[in-house]
Tab-separated table of C-alpha atoms in Angstrom:
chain	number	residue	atom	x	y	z
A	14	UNK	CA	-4.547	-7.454	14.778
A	15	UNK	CA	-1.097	-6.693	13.615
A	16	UNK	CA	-0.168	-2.819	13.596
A	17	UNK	CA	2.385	-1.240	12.019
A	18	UNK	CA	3.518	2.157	13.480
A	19	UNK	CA	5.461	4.832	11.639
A	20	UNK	CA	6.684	8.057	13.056
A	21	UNK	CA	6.439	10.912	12.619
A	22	UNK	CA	3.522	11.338	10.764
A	23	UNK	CA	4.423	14.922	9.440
A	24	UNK	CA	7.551	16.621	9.464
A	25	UNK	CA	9.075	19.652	7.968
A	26	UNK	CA	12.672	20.512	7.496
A	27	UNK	CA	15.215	23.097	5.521
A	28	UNK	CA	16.567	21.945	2.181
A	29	UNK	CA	20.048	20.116	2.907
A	30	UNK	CA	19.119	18.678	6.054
A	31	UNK	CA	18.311	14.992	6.866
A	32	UNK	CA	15.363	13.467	8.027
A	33	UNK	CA	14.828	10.061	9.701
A	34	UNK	CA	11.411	8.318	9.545
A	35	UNK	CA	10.781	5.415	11.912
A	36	UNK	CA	8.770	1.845	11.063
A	37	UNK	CA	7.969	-0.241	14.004
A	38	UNK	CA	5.867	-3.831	13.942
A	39	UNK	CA	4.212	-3.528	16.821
A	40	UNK	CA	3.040	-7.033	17.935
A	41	UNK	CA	4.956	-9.052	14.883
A	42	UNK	CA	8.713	-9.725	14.246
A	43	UNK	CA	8.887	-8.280	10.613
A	44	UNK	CA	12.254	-9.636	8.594
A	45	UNK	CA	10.929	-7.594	5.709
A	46	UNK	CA	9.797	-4.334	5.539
A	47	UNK	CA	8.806	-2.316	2.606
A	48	UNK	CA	8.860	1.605	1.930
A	49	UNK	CA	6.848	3.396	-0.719
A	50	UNK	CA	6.437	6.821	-2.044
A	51	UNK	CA	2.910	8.407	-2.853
A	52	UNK	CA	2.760	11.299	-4.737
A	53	UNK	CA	-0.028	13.606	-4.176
A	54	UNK	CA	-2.908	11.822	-6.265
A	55	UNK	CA	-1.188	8.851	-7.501
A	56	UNK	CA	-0.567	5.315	-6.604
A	57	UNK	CA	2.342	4.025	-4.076
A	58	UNK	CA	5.304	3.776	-5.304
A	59	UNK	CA	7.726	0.712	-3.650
A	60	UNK	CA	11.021	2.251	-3.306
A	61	UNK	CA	12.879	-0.480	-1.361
A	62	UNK	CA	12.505	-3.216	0.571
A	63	UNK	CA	14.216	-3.281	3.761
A	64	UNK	CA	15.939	-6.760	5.241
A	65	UNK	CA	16.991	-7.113	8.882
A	66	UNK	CA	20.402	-7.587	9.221
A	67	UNK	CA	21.672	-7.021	5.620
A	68	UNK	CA	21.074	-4.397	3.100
A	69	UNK	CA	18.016	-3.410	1.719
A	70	UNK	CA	17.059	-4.428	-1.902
A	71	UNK	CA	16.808	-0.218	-4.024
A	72	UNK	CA	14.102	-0.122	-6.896
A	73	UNK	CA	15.587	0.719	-10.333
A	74	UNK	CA	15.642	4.313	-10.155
A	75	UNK	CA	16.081	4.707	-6.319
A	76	UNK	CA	18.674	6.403	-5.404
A	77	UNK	CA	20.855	4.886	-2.601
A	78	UNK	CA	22.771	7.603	-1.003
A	79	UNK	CA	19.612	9.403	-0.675
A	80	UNK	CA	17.332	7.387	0.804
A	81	UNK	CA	19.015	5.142	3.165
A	82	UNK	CA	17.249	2.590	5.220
A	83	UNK	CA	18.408	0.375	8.571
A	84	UNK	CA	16.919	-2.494	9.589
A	85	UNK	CA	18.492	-2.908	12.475
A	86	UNK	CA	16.147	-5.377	14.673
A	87	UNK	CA	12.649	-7.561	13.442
A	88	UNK	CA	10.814	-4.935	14.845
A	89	UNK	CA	12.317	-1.719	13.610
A	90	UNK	CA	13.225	-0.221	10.373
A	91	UNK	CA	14.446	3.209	9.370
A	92	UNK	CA	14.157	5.824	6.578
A	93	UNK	CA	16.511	8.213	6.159
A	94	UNK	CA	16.375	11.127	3.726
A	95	UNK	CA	19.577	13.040	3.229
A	96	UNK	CA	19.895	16.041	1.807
A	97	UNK	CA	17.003	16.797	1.709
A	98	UNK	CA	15.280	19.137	-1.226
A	99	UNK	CA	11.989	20.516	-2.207
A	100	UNK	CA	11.518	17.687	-4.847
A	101	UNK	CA	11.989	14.969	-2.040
A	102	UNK	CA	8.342	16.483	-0.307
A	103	UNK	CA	6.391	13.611	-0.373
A	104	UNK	CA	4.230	10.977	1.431
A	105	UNK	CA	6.451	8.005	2.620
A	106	UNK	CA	4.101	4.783	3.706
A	107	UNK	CA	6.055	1.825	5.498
A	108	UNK	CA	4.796	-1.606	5.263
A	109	UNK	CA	5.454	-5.170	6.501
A	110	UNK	CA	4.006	-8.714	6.097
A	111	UNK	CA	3.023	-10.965	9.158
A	112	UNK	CA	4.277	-13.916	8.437
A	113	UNK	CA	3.767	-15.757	11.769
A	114	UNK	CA	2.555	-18.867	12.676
A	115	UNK	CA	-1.026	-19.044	11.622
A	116	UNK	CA	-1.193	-15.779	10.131
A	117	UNK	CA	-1.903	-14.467	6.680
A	118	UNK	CA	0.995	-12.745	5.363
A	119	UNK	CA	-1.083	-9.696	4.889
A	120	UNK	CA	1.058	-6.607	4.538
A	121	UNK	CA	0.024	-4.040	7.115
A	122	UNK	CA	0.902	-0.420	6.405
A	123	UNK	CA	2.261	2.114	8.514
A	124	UNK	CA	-0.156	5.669	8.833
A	125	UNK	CA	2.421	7.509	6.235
A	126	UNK	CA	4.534	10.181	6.653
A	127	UNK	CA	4.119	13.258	4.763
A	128	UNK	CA	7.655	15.192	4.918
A	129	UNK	CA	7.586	18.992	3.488
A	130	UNK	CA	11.001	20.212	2.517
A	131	UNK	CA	10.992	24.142	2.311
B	519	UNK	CA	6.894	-8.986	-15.163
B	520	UNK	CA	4.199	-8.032	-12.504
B	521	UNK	CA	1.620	-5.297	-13.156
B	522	UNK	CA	-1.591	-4.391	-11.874
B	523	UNK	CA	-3.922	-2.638	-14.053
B	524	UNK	CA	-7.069	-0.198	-12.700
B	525	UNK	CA	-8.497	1.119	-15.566
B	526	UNK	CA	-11.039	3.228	-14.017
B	527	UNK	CA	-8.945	6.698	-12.691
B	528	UNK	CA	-12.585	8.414	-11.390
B	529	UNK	CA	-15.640	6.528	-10.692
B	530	UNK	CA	-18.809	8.442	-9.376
B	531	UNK	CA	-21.861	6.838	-8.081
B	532	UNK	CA	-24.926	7.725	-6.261
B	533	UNK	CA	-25.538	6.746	-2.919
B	534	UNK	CA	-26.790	3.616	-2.463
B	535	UNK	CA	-26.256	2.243	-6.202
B	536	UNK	CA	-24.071	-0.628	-6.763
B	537	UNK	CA	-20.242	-0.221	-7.722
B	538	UNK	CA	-17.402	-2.190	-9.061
B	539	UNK	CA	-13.906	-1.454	-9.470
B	540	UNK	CA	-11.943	-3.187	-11.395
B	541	UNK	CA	-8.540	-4.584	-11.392
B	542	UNK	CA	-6.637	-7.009	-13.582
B	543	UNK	CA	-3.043	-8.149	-13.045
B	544	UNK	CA	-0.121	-9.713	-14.861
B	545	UNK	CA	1.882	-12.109	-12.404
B	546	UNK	CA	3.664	-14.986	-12.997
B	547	UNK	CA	3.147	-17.035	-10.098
B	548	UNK	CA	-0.066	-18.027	-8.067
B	549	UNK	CA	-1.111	-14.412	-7.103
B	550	UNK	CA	-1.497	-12.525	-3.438
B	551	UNK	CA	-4.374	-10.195	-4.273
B	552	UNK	CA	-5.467	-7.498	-1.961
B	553	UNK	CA	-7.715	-4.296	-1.980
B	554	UNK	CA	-6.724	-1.738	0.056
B	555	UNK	CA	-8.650	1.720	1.027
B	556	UNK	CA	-7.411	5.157	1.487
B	557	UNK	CA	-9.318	8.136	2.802
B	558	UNK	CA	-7.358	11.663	1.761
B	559	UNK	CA	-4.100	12.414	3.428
B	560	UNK	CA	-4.463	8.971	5.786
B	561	UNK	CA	-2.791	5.352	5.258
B	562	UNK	CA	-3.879	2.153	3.836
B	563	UNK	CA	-6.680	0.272	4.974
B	564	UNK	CA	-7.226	-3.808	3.934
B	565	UNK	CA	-10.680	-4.269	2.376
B	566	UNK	CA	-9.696	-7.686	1.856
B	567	UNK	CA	-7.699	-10.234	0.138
B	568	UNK	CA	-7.182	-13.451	-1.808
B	569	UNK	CA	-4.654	-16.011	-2.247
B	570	UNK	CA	-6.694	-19.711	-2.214
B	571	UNK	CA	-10.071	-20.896	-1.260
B	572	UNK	CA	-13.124	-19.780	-2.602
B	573	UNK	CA	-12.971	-17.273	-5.574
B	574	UNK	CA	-15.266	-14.648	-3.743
B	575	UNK	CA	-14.297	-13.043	-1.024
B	576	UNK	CA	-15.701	-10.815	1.755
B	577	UNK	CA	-14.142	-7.709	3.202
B	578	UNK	CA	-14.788	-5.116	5.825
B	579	UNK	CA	-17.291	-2.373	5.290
B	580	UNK	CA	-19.647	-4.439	2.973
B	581	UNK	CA	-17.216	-5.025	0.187
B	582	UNK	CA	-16.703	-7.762	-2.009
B	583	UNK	CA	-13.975	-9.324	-4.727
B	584	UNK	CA	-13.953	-12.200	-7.062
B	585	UNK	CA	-11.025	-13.512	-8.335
B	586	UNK	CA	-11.217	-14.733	-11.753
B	587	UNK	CA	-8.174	-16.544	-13.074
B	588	UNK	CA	-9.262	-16.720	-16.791
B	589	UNK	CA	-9.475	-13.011	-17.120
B	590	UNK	CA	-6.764	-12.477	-14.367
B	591	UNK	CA	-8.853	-10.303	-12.339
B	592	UNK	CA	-9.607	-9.054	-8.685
B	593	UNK	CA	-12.805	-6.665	-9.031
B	594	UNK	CA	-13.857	-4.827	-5.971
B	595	UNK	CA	-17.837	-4.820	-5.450
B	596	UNK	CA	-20.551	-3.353	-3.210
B	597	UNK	CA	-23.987	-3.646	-3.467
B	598	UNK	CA	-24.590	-0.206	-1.911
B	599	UNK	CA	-23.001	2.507	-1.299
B	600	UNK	CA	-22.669	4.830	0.961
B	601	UNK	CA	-21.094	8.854	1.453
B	602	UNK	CA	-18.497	7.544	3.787
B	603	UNK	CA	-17.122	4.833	0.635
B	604	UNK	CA	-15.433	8.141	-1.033
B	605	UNK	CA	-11.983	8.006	-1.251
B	606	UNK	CA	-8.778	5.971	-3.220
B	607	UNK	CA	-9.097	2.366	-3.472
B	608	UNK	CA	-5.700	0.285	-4.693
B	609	UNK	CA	-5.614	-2.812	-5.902
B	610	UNK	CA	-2.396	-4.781	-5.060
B	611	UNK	CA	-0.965	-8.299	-6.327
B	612	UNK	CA	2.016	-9.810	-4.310
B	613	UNK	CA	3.216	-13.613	-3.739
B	614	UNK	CA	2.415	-15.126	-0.424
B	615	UNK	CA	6.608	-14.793	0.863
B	616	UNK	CA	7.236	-12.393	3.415
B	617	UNK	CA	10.613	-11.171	1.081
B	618	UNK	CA	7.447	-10.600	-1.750
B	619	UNK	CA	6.769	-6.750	-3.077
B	620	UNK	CA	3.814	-5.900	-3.286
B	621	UNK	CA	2.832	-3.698	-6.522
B	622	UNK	CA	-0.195	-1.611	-6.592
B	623	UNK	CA	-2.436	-0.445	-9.320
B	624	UNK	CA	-2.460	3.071	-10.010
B	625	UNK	CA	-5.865	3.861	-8.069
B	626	UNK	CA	-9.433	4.134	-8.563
B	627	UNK	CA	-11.086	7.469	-6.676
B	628	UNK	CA	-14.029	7.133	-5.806
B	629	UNK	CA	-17.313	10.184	-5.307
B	630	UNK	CA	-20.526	9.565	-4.142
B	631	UNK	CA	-23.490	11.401	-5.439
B	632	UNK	CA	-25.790	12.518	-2.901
């Protein structure tokens, strides 16, 4: 079936760096891609949805500068937090829908990424 | 506006007994429902979903939904379960486009007695 692979699956930086997690459809072209937040005990958040070869679509409340995404091919889209800081530590779950011939459009999620800012 | 309501936040059953989650949504076109499973500190896993076809449909791992448009719900059933069934169960309402968000419900966890 279709997999969606995200990378890395933990990472821990210094406040005020950047991080850059990676979302790659493995055996589907995905136009659309979607990236959540999950707090620890509570439900996934959608923080943007991410369109190949234009600019993602921000959730009210998002903010832009911080979390900026690249979809740069049908296979690949990327999240980068910037400036990083404490309150940014969370779990970050990528997502995409196979659309393809025949298929179901179900939305197949990435393992998460859980990113510890110290 | 869309919305997906679990109204349950901690269910705990005994092994074996029956359970049922439930889930009701508020969407405005012909709803993309799914149920999706997550053990602690892991991703999302499909149970199974619904968008036409017969109102009662079969997942992985022994679970069932029925989707019942008068009441506008999706609940999540298993005739038995078992000490592996702990963990977070979302459910999730969409519209069958690939551009579509998906919005979850704010999540049912699931114990198991022994």
């Amino acid at each position: 079936g279709a997999v969606v692979s995200q990378h890395p699956s933990r990472v821990i930086c210094k406040s005020g760096t950047s991080v850059k997690i990676e979302c790659r459809s493995l055996d589907f072209q995905a136009t659309t891609m979607f990236w959540y937040r999950q707090f620890p005990k509570q439900s996934l958040m959608l923080m943007a949805t991410s369109n190949e070869g234009s600019k993602a679509t921000y959730e009210q409340g998002v903010e832009k500068d911080k979390f900026l995404i690249n979809h740069a091919s049908l296979t690949l889209s990327t999240l980068t937090v910037t400036s990083a800081h404490p309150e940014d530590s969370s779990f970050y779950i990528c997502s995409a829908r196979d659309m393809g011939v025949g298929r179901t459009g179900e939305l197949f999620f990435g393992e998460g990424s859980r990113l510890t800012v110290l | 506006a869309q919305s997906v309501t679990q109204p349950d936040i901690h269910i705990t059953v005994s092994e074996g007994a029956s359970l049922e989650l439930r889930c009701n949504y508020s969407y405005g076109a012909t709803p993309y429902l799914f149920w999706y499973v997550q053990s602690p500190g892991q991703g999302l896993q499909l149970l199974l979903k619904y968008f036409s076809g017969d109102t009662l449909v079969q997942g992985i791992k022994g679970f069932e939904a029925e989707f019942k448009r008068s009441q506008s719900s999706f609940n999540l059933r298993k005739p038995s379960v078992h000490w592996s069934d702990a963990a977070e169960y979302f459910c999730a309402v969409g519209a069958f486009s690939s551009a579509s968000k998906i919005i979850f419900g704010s999540g049912t966890r699931l114990s198991i007695r022994p």
